[in-house]
């Protein structure tokens, strides 16, 4: 994956997933990276059903000039970072033309699927690709398990995201160290490296 994002201009990132997948940690790590670069950063609170299993979204907005609001509206997102493929599809209307989706291929059934009133949509990643949308997908859960903890799937995806920017790798590693407890750091650094490789 080539460097696609110009960090000298403002940018908008949507982080989508379900409760318990670590979207808030991801937003903090990404926000820390841009703060380290001297950007103005706004990070939203979690929106949605933040308990385990509910749909959640956070926003990260950054720029060289002050960012007025943390909210990303329809057609404004440069990147959708999704921890689950149905959540990637749910937020596509917010992606700007030429934007990029990075998603884990994990499937977590929402309540209507669990209740049997609807089926989980098939072939979502392929459908997004066929709509001529830039998408990078990986089995982040399997890579996280390989790193030592399946819960580090969010950091695998951050590793994939990092390859969209021409930002010194050390800045990403420092952001991880700032936001992850020392006892979990080694596993998460390994997960980040596997995400870089997957990108």
mmCIF file of C-alpha atoms in Angstrom, residues 45-141:
data_model
loop_
_atom_site.group_PDB
_atom_site.id
_atom_site.type_symbol
_atom_site.label_atom_id
_atom_site.label_comp_id
_atom_site.label_asym_id
_atom_site.label_seq_id
_atom_site.Cartn_x
_atom_site.Cartn_y
_atom_site.Cartn_z
ATOM 1 C CA UNK A 45 -16.508 10.339 22.484
ATOM 2 C CA UNK A 46 -17.941 6.926 21.662
ATOM 3 C CA UNK A 47 -21.309 7.212 19.935
ATOM 4 C CA UNK A 48 -23.728 4.295 20.025
ATOM 5 C CA UNK A 49 -24.218 1.218 22.142
ATOM 6 C CA UNK A 50 -20.844 1.052 23.834
ATOM 7 C CA UNK A 51 -21.645 -2.075 25.819
ATOM 8 C CA UNK A 52 -20.157 -5.261 24.402
ATOM 9 C CA UNK A 53 -21.798 -6.154 21.100
ATOM 10 C CA UNK A 54 -23.468 -2.810 20.310
ATOM 11 C CA UNK A 55 -22.525 -0.699 17.280
ATOM 12 C CA UNK A 56 -20.112 2.150 18.136
ATOM 13 C CA UNK A 57 -18.318 4.887 16.216
ATOM 14 C CA UNK A 58 -15.683 7.468 17.117
ATOM 15 C CA UNK A 59 -14.211 10.251 15.015
ATOM 16 C CA UNK A 60 -10.690 11.643 14.743
ATOM 17 C CA UNK A 61 -10.236 14.966 12.950
ATOM 18 C CA UNK A 62 -6.871 16.692 12.559
ATOM 19 C CA UNK A 63 -5.443 19.709 10.777
ATOM 20 C CA UNK A 64 -2.722 22.339 10.678
ATOM 21 C CA UNK A 65 -5.362 24.943 11.612
ATOM 22 C CA UNK A 66 -7.892 24.665 14.465
ATOM 23 C CA UNK A 67 -10.487 21.914 14.062
ATOM 24 C CA UNK A 68 -13.899 23.242 14.999
ATOM 25 C CA UNK A 69 -15.846 20.038 15.630
ATOM 26 C CA UNK A 70 -15.038 16.387 16.285
ATOM 27 C CA UNK A 71 -17.949 15.125 14.185
ATOM 28 C CA UNK A 72 -17.444 13.709 10.680
ATOM 29 C CA UNK A 73 -20.501 14.116 8.444
ATOM 30 C CA UNK A 74 -21.636 12.324 5.291
ATOM 31 C CA UNK A 75 -19.087 12.478 2.502
ATOM 32 C CA UNK A 76 -16.301 13.873 4.716
ATOM 33 C CA UNK A 77 -14.295 10.835 5.861
ATOM 34 C CA UNK A 78 -10.905 10.266 4.272
ATOM 35 C CA UNK A 79 -10.640 6.890 5.997
ATOM 36 C CA UNK A 80 -13.056 4.463 7.596
ATOM 37 C CA UNK A 81 -11.221 2.168 9.995
ATOM 38 C CA UNK A 82 -13.619 -0.668 10.756
ATOM 39 C CA UNK A 83 -13.152 -3.572 13.137
ATOM 40 C CA UNK A 84 -16.000 -5.580 11.596
ATOM 41 C CA UNK A 85 -17.116 -5.759 7.975
ATOM 42 C CA UNK A 86 -20.804 -4.949 8.464
ATOM 43 C CA UNK A 87 -19.772 -1.798 10.333
ATOM 44 C CA UNK A 88 -17.588 -0.842 7.362
ATOM 45 C CA UNK A 89 -20.616 -1.092 5.081
ATOM 46 C CA UNK A 90 -22.811 0.809 7.554
ATOM 47 C CA UNK A 91 -20.608 3.924 7.393
ATOM 48 C CA UNK A 92 -19.809 4.012 3.665
ATOM 49 C CA UNK A 93 -22.057 7.043 3.111
ATOM 50 C CA UNK A 94 -19.604 9.068 5.191
ATOM 51 C CA UNK A 95 -16.636 8.233 2.929
ATOM 52 C CA UNK A 96 -15.528 10.950 0.540
ATOM 53 C CA UNK A 97 -14.796 10.123 -3.120
ATOM 54 C CA UNK A 98 -11.349 8.572 -3.304
ATOM 55 C CA UNK A 99 -11.402 7.690 0.392
ATOM 56 C CA UNK A 100 -10.176 4.393 1.807
ATOM 57 C CA UNK A 101 -11.762 1.688 3.952
ATOM 58 C CA UNK A 102 -9.568 -0.470 6.180
ATOM 59 C CA UNK A 103 -11.502 -3.303 7.739
ATOM 60 C CA UNK A 104 -11.171 -6.484 9.675
ATOM 61 C CA UNK A 105 -12.985 -9.418 8.127
ATOM 62 C CA UNK A 106 -14.468 -10.522 11.447
ATOM 63 C CA UNK A 107 -18.230 -11.027 11.483
ATOM 64 C CA UNK A 108 -20.177 -10.147 14.628
ATOM 65 C CA UNK A 109 -23.875 -10.790 14.265
ATOM 66 C CA UNK A 110 -26.070 -7.801 15.173
ATOM 67 C CA UNK A 111 -29.254 -8.381 17.142
ATOM 68 C CA UNK A 112 -31.583 -8.760 14.098
ATOM 69 C CA UNK A 113 -29.335 -11.566 12.806
ATOM 70 C CA UNK A 114 -29.182 -13.195 16.239
ATOM 71 C CA UNK A 115 -32.984 -12.942 16.481
ATOM 72 C CA UNK A 116 -33.369 -14.537 13.053
ATOM 73 C CA UNK A 117 -35.222 -11.609 11.451
ATOM 74 C CA UNK A 118 -32.458 -10.983 8.902
ATOM 75 C CA UNK A 119 -29.366 -12.655 7.490
ATOM 76 C CA UNK A 120 -25.843 -11.327 7.756
ATOM 77 C CA UNK A 121 -25.052 -9.843 4.307
ATOM 78 C CA UNK A 122 -22.794 -12.093 2.240
ATOM 79 C CA UNK A 123 -19.567 -11.062 0.509
ATOM 80 C CA UNK A 124 -19.473 -7.549 1.953
ATOM 81 C CA UNK A 125 -15.793 -6.899 1.222
ATOM 82 C CA UNK A 126 -16.240 -8.010 -2.388
ATOM 83 C CA UNK A 127 -19.359 -5.830 -2.748
ATOM 84 C CA UNK A 128 -17.471 -2.788 -1.442
ATOM 85 C CA UNK A 129 -14.636 -3.483 -3.895
ATOM 86 C CA UNK A 130 -17.113 -3.842 -6.754
ATOM 87 C CA UNK A 131 -18.477 -0.373 -5.920
ATOM 88 C CA UNK A 132 -15.020 0.976 -6.881
ATOM 89 C CA UNK A 133 -14.156 1.882 -3.300
ATOM 90 C CA UNK A 134 -10.581 1.602 -2.053
ATOM 91 C CA UNK A 135 -10.658 -1.151 0.567
ATOM 92 C CA UNK A 136 -7.971 -3.056 2.420
ATOM 93 C CA UNK A 137 -9.218 -6.055 4.408
ATOM 94 C CA UNK A 138 -7.455 -8.530 6.666
ATOM 95 C CA UNK A 139 -8.336 -11.120 9.270
ATOM 96 C CA UNK A 140 -7.193 -8.866 12.094
ATOM 97 C CA UNK A 141 -8.411 -11.261 14.777
#
